Each structure stands twice: as structure tokens, then as C-alpha cells.
XYZ file of N, CA and C in Angstrom:
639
model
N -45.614 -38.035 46.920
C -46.205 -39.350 46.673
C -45.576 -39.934 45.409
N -45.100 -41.179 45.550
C -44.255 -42.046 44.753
C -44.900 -43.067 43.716
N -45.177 -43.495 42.685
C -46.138 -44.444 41.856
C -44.651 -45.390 41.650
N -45.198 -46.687 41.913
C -44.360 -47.973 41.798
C -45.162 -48.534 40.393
N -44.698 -49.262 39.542
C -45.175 -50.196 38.770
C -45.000 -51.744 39.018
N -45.565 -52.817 39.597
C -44.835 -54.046 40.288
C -45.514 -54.520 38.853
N -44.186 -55.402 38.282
C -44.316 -56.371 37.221
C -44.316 -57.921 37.912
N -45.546 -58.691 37.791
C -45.324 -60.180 38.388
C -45.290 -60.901 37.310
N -46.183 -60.754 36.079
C -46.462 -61.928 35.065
C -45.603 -61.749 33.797
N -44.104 -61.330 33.924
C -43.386 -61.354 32.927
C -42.372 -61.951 32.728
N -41.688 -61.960 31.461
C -39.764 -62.393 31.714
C -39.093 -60.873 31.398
N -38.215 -61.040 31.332
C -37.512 -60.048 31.502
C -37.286 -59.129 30.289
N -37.647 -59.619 28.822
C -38.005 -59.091 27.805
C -39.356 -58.027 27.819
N -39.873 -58.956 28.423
C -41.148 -58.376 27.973
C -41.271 -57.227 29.449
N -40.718 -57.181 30.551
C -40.601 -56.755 31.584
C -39.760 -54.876 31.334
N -38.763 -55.718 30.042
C -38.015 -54.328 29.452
C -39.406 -53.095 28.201
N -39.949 -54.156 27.915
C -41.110 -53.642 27.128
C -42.308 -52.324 27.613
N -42.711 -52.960 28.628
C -43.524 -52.455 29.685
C -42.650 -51.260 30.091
N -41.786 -51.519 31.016
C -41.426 -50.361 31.478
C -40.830 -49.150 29.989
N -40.358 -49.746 29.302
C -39.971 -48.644 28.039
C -41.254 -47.754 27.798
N -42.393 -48.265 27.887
C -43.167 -47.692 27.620
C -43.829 -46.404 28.701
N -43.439 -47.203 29.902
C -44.195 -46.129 30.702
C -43.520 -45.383 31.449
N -42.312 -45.860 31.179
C -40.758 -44.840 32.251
C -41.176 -43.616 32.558
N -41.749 -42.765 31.745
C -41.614 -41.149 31.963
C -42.467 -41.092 33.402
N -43.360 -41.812 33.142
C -44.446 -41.682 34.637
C -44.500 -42.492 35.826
N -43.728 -43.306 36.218
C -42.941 -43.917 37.373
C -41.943 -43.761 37.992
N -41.976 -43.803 39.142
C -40.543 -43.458 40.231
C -39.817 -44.690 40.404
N -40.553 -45.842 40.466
C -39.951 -47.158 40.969
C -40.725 -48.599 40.035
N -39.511 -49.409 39.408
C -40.005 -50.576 39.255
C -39.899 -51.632 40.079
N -40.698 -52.314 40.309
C -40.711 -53.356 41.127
C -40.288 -54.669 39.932
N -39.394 -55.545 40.516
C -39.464 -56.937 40.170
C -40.046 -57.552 41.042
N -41.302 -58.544 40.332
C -42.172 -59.110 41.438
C -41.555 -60.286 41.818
N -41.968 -61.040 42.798
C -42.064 -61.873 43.572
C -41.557 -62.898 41.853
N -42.913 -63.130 41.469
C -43.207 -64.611 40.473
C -41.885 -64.206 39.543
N -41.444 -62.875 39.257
C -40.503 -62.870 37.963
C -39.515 -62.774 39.039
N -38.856 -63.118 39.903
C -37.808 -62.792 40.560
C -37.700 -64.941 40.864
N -38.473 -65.557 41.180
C -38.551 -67.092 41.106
C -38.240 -67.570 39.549
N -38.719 -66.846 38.823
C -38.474 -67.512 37.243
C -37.461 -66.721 36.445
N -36.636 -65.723 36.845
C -35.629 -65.478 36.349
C -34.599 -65.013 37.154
N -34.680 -64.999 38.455
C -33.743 -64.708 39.467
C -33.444 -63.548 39.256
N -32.137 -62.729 40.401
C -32.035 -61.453 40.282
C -31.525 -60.788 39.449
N -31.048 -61.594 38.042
C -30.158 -61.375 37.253
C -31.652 -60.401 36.916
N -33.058 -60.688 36.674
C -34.164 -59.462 36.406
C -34.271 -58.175 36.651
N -33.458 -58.435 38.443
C -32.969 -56.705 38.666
C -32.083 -56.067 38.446
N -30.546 -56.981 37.866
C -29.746 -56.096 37.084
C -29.968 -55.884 35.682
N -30.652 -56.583 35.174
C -30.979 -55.779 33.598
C -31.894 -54.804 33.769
N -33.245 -54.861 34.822
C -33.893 -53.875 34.575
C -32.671 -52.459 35.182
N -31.959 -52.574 36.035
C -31.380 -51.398 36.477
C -30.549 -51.138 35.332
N -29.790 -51.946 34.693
C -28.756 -51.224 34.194
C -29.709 -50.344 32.900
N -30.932 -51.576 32.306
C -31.432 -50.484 31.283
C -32.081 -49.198 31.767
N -32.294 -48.987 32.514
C -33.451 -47.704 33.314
C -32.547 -47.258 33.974
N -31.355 -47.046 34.317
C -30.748 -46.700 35.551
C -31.488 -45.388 36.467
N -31.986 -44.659 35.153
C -32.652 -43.056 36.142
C -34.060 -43.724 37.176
N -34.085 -44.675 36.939
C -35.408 -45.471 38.213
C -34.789 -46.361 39.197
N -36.156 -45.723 40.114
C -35.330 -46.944 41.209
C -35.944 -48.248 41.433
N -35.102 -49.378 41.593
C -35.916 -50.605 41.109
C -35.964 -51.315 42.817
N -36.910 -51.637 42.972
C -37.424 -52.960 44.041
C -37.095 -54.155 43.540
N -36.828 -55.254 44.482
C -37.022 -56.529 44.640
C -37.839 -56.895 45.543
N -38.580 -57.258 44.838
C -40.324 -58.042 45.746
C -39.399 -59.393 46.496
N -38.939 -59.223 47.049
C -37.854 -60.818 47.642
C -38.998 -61.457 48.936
N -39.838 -60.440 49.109
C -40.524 -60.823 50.462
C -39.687 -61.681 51.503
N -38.531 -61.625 52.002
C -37.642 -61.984 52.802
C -38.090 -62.924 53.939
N -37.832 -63.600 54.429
C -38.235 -64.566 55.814
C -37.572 -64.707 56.510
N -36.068 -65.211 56.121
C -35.133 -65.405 56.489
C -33.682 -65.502 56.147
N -32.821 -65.393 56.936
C -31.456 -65.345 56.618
C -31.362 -63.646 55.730
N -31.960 -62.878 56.350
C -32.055 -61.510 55.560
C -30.949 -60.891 55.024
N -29.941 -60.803 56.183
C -28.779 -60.150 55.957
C -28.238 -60.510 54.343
N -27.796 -61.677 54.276
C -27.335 -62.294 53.171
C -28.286 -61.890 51.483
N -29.544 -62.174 51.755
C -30.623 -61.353 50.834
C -30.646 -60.666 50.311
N -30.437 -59.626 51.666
C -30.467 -58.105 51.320
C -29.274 -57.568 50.287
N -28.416 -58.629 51.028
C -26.607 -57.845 50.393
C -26.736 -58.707 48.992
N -27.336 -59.387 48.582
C -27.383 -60.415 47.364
C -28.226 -59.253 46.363
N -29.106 -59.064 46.896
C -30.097 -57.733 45.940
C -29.883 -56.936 45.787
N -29.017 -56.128 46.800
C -28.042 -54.838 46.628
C -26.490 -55.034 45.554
N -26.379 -56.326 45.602
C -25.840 -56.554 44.763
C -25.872 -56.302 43.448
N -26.752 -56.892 42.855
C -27.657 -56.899 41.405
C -28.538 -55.764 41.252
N -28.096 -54.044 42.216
C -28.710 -53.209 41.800
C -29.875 -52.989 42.542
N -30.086 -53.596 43.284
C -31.944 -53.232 44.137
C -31.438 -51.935 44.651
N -32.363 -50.694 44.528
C -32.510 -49.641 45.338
C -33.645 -50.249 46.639
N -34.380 -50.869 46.713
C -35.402 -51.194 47.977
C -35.547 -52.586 47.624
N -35.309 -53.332 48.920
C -35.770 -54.606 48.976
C -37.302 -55.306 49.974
N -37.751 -55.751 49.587
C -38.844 -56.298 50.515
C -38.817 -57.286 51.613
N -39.111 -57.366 53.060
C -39.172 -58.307 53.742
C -40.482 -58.303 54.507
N -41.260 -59.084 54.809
C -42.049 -60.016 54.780
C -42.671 -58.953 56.856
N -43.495 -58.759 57.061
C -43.752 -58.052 58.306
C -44.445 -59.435 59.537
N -44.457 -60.174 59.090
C -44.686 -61.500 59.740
C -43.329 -62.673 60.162
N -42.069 -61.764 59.268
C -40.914 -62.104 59.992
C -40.308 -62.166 61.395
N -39.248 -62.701 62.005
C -38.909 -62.674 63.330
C -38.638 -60.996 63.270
N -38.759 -60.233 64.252
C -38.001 -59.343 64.713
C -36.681 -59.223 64.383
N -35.748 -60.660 64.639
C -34.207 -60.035 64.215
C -33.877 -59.976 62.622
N -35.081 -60.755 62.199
C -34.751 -60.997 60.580
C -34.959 -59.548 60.246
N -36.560 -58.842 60.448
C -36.027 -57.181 60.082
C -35.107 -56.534 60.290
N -34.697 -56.899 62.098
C -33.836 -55.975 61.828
C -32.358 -56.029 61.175
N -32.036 -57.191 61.160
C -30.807 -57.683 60.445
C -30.906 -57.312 58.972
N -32.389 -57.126 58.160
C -32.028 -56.577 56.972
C -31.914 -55.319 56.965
N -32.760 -54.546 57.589
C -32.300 -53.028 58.012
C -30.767 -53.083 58.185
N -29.974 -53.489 58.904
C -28.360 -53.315 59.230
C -28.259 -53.364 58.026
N -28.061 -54.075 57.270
C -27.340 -54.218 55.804
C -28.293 -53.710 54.355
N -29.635 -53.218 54.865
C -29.200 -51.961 53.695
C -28.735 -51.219 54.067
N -28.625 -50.567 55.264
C -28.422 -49.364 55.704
C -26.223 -49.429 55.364
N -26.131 -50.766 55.636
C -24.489 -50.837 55.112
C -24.498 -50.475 53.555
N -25.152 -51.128 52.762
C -25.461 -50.746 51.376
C -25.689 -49.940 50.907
N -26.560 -48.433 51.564
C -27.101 -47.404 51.219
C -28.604 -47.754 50.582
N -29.258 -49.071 50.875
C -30.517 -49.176 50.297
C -31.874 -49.314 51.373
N -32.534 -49.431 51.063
C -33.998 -49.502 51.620
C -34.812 -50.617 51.695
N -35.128 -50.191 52.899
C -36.118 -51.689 52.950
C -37.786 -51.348 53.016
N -38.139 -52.083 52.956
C -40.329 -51.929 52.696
C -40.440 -53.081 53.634
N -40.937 -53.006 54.140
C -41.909 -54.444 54.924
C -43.352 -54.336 54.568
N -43.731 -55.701 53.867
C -44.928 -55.952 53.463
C -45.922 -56.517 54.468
N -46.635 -56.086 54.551
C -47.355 -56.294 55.896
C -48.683 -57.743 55.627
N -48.511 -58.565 54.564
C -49.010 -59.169 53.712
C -49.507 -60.442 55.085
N -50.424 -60.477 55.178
C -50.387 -62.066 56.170
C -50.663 -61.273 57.350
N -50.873 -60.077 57.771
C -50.016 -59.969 59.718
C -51.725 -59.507 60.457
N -51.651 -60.573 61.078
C -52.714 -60.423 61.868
C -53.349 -58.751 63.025
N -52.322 -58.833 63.707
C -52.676 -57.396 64.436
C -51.887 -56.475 63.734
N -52.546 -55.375 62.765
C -52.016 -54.550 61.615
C -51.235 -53.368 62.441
N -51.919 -52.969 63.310
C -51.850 -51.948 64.115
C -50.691 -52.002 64.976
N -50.760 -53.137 66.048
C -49.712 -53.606 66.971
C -48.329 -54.134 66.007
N -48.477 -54.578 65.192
C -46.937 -55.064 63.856
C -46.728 -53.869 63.279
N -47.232 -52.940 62.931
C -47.020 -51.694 62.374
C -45.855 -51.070 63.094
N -46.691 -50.460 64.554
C -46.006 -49.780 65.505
C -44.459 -50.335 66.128
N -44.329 -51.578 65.487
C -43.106 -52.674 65.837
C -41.982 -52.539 65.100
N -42.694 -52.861 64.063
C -42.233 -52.357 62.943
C -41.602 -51.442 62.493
N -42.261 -50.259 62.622
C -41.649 -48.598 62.516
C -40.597 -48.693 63.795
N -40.768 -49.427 64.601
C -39.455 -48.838 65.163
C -38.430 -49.532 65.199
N -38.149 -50.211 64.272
C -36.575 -51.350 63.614
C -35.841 -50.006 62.816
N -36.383 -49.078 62.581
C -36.142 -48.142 61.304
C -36.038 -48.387 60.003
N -37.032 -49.399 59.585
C -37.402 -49.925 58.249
C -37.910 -48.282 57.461
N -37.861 -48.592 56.223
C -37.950 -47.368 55.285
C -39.611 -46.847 54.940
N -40.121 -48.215 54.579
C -41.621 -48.546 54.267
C -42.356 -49.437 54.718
N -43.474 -49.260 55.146
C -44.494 -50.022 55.864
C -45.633 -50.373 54.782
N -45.899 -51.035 54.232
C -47.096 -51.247 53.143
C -47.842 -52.051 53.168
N -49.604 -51.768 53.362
C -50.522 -53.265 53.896
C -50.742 -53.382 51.950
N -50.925 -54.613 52.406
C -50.958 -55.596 50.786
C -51.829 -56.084 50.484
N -53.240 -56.009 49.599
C -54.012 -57.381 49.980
C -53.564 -57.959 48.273
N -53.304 -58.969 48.462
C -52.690 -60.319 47.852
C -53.345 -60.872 46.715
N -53.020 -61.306 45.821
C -54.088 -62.170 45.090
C -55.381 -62.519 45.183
N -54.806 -63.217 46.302
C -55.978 -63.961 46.826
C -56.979 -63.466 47.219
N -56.243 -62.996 48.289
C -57.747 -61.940 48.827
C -58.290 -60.932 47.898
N -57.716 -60.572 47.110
C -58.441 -59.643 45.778
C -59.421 -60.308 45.352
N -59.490 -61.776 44.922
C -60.135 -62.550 44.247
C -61.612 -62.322 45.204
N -61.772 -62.166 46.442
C -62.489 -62.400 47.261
C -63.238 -60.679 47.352
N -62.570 -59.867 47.007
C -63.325 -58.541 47.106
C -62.193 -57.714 47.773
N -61.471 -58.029 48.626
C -60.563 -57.011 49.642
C -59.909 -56.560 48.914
N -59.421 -55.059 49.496
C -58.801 -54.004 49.546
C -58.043 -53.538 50.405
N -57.077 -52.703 50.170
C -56.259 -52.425 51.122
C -56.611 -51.205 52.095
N -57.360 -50.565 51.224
C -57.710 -48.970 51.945
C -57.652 -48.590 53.013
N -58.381 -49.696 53.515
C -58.819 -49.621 55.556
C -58.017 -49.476 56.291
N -56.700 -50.698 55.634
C -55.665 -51.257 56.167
C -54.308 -49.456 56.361
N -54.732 -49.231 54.806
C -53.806 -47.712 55.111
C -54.051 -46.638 55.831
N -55.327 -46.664 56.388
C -55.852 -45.775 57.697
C -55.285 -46.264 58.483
N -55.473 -47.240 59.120
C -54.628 -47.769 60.463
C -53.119 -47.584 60.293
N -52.646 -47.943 59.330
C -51.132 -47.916 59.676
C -50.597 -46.227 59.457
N -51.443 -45.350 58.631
C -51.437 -43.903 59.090
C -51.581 -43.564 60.044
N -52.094 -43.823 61.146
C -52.435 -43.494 62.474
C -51.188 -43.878 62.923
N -50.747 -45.027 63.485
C -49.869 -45.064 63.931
C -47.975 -45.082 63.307
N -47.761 -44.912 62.259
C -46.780 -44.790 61.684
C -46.213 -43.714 61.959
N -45.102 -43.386 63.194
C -44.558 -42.503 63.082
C -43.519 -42.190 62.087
N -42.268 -42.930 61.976
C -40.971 -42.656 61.360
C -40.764 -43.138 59.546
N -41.666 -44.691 59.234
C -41.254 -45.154 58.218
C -42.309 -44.250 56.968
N -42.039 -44.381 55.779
C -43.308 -43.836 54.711
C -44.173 -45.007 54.485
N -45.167 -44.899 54.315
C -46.200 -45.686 54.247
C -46.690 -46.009 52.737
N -47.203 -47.315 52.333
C -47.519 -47.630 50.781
C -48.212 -48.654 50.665
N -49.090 -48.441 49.911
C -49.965 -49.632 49.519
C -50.283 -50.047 48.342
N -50.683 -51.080 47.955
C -50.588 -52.070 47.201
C -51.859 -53.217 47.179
N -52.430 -53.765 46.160
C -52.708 -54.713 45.904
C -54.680 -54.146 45.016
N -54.505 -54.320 44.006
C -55.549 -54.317 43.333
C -55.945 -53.247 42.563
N -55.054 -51.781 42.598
C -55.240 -50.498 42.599
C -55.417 -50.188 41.383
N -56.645 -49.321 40.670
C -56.666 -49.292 39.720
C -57.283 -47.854 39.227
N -57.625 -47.177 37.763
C -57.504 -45.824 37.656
C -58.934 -45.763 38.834
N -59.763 -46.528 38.656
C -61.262 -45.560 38.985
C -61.086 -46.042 40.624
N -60.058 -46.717 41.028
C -59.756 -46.671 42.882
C -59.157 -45.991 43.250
N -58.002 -45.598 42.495
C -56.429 -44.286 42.779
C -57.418 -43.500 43.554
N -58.267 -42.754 43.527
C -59.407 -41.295 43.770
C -58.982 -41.423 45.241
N -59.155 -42.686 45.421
C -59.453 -43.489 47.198
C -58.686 -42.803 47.787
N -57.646 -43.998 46.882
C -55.852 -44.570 47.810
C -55.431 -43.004 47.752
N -55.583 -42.244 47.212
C -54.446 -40.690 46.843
C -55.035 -40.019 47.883
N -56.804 -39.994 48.791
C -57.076 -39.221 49.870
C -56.825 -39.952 50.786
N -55.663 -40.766 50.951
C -55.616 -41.099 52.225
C -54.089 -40.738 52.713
N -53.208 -40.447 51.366
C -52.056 -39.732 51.598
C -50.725 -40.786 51.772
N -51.308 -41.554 51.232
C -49.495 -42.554 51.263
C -48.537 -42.148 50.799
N -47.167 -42.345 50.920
C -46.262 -41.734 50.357
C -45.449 -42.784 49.129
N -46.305 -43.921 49.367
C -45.733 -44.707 47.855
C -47.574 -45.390 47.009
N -47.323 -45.310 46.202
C -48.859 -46.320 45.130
C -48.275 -47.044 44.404
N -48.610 -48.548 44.633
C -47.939 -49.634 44.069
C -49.233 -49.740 43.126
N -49.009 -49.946 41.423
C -49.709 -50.998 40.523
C -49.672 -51.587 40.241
N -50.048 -52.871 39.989
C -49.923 -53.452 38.701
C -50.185 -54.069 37.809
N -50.795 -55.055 37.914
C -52.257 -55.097 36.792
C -52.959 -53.577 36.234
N -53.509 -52.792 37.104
C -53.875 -51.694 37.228
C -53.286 -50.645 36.018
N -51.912 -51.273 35.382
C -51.541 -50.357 34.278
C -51.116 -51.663 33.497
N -50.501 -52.713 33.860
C -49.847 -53.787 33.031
C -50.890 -54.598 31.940
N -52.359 -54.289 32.791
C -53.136 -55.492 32.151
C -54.120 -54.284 30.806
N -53.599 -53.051 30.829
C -54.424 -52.130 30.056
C -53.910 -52.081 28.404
N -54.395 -51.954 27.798
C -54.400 -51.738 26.490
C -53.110 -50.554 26.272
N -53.933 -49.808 26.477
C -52.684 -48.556 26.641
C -52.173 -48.094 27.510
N -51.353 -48.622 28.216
C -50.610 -48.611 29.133
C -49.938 -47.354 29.495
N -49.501 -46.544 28.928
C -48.618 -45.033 28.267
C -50.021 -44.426 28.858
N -50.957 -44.021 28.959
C -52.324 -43.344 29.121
C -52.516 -43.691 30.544
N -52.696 -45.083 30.830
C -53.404 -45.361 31.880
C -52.326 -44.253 33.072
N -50.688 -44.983 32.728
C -49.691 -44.592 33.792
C -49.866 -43.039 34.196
N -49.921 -42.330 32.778
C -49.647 -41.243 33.001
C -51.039 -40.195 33.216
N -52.125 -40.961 33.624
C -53.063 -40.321 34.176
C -53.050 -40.744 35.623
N -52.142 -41.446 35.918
C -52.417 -42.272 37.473
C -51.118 -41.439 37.896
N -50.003 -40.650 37.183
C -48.979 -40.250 37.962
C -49.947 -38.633 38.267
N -50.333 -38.204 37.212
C -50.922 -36.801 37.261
C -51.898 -36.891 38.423
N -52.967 -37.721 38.870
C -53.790 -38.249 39.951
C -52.793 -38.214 41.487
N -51.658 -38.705 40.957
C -50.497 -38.980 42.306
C -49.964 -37.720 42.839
N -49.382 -36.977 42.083
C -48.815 -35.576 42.067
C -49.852 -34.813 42.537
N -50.782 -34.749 42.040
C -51.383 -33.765 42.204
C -52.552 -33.921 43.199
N -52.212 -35.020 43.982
C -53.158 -35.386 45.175
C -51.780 -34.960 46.695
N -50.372 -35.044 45.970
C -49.437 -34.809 46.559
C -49.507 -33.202 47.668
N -49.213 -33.403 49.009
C -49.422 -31.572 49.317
C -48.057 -30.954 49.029
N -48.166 -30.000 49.049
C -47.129 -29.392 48.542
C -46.482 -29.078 50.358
């Protein structure tokens, strides 16, 4: 089991800050969505070149014209890129072709998709890397969680690793870690904490060690 850190509300200074601090206890940084619109991908080659021992995401949430995307983010260093699970069919699979030319990875965010279950099973078989239900801002604001959402797509997920995301925090991890995902996205959840260095590295020890051997 993998702990992501997704940074949305930063620039790229302060983006280098954060992660300096909590590197030892993360596998993957995410560049979010909002810092990837306000500083473009030039965000994922500084965070890679400074961190190189991590592997960094681009939250690109993809729609369209993937191919080109994908090879644009692999460009600037993305180890995993994101596309959008409410996309056409050829748009996944066209970004799949070209990480897989790249040597990188793709996640499909399952963010928006009405039948979780039936898009899942669709899904997993493009040979996408990661399948991850999301609940969003928004719907956070409203009470939702993702939890439910990672039972179902455990059930049927044969081939891709599975990850979730959206709201996750120390006294929820307990949840998300018995249900066995193979990635835990944060971020508020460590970004918005005081001590950040503490929070991470009680949420990687929680991760690991919920991990089966």
C-alpha cells in the first residue's frame, strides 16, 4: 500500500516546502489539478527534478486528445498521469498506448461516473494502471466519502491497483487501510495540519502496517 500526498492549493515554492518536509513518508507526489492550471507542467518538472527518489503524478484529469497529454507530462517528468473515467473509451485507451510507449502510468479517476461498478469493469480492461473513486470537493462539502465507492470497485477490479482519494484524514485512514487499496491519496489531510512531518508519518506507519505481507 502506497501513500500519495496531492498538493492543490499551492505554487510551486511553497509546493517544494511541503514536500521537503514530509519526503521520508510518501511514495508519490501528486501535482494537483488547481496547481497544474496556475503554474503549468513546468510544476512537475521542478517537483521531479528536486525529489527525483519520488514518484510524481499529474492530476491532468485528461478528456481529451490524451495521447498528446500524456506524452506532454511524460515529458516534464510525470511518473503517473490522470485521465478522467467518464472519458470516451478511445481517449483511455489512447492514453494507455502512450504511457505504456513512455514507460509511465496511468490512474483513471473515477470522479463524476455514474455506474461505478459497470465503468470500473470497463475500465480495468483498457489496461489502465489505477482505478480510483474520488469524492471531490464538492461532494465533501456535503458529507460524502469515498469508502463505499472502494468496496465496489474491489469487487470487481481484476487487473488495475485500486486508490482512493478525497477527504482522507488521520482519524478516517483506520477505514480506508481495512479495505485494502493499493494507493491512499491525501491532502488536506496532511497539508492543512500544523505539523505536517507527524501527521505524514503516522499515516505512512497506519499504511504499512495495514499492508499484508
Amino acid at each position: 500500500m502506497e501513500l500519495q500526498l496531492a498538493l492543490d492549493l499551492v505554487d510551486i515554492p511553497q509546493a517544494k516546502e511541503v514536500v521537503k518536509e514530509v519526503e521520508a513518508y510518501i511514495d508519490i507526489v501528486e501535482i494537483g489539478t488547481p496547481v497544474v492550471i496556475n503554474e503549468g507542467l513546468r510544476a512537475v518538472k521542478e517537483i521531479k527534478d528536486a525529489f527525483p527518489h519520488l514518484k510524481v503524478l499529474a492530476d491532468l484529469k485528461v478528456m481529451d486528445a490524451a495521447g498528446y497529454e500524456v506524452m506532454k507530462a511524460s515529458e516534464a517528468g510525470a511518473d503517473i498521469v490522470t485521465i478522467l473515467g467518464v472519458a470516451e473509451d478511445m481517449t483511455i485507451k489512447g492514453a494507455v498506448e502512450e504511457a505504456k510507449k513512455q514507460g509511465k502510468k496511468i490512474l483513471v479517476d473515477m470522479i463524476g461516473v455514474k455506474n461505478l461498478e459497470q465503468r470500473a469493469k470497463e475500465v480495468d480492461a483498457f489496461g489502465v494502471d489505477y482505478i480510483c473513486v474520488h469524492t471531490g470537493y464538492d461532494l465533501q462539502a456535503v458529507g460524502k466519502n469515498s469508502f463505499e465507492d472502494l468496496q465496489i470497485i474491489k469487487r470487481v477490479v481484476k487487473y488495475a491497483k485500486t486508490a482512493v482519494a478525497g477527504g482522507i484524514k488521520l482519524s478516517t485512514l483506520p477505514d480506508v487501510v481495512k479495505s485494502q487499496p493499493d494507493l491512499v491519496i491525501v491532502g488536506g489531510g496532511i497539508t492543512s495540519e500544523k505539523d505536517k512531518k507527524a501527521v505524514a508519518a503516522e499515516m505512512q506507519k497506519m499504511v504499512k502496517q495495514g499492508t499484508p505481507v
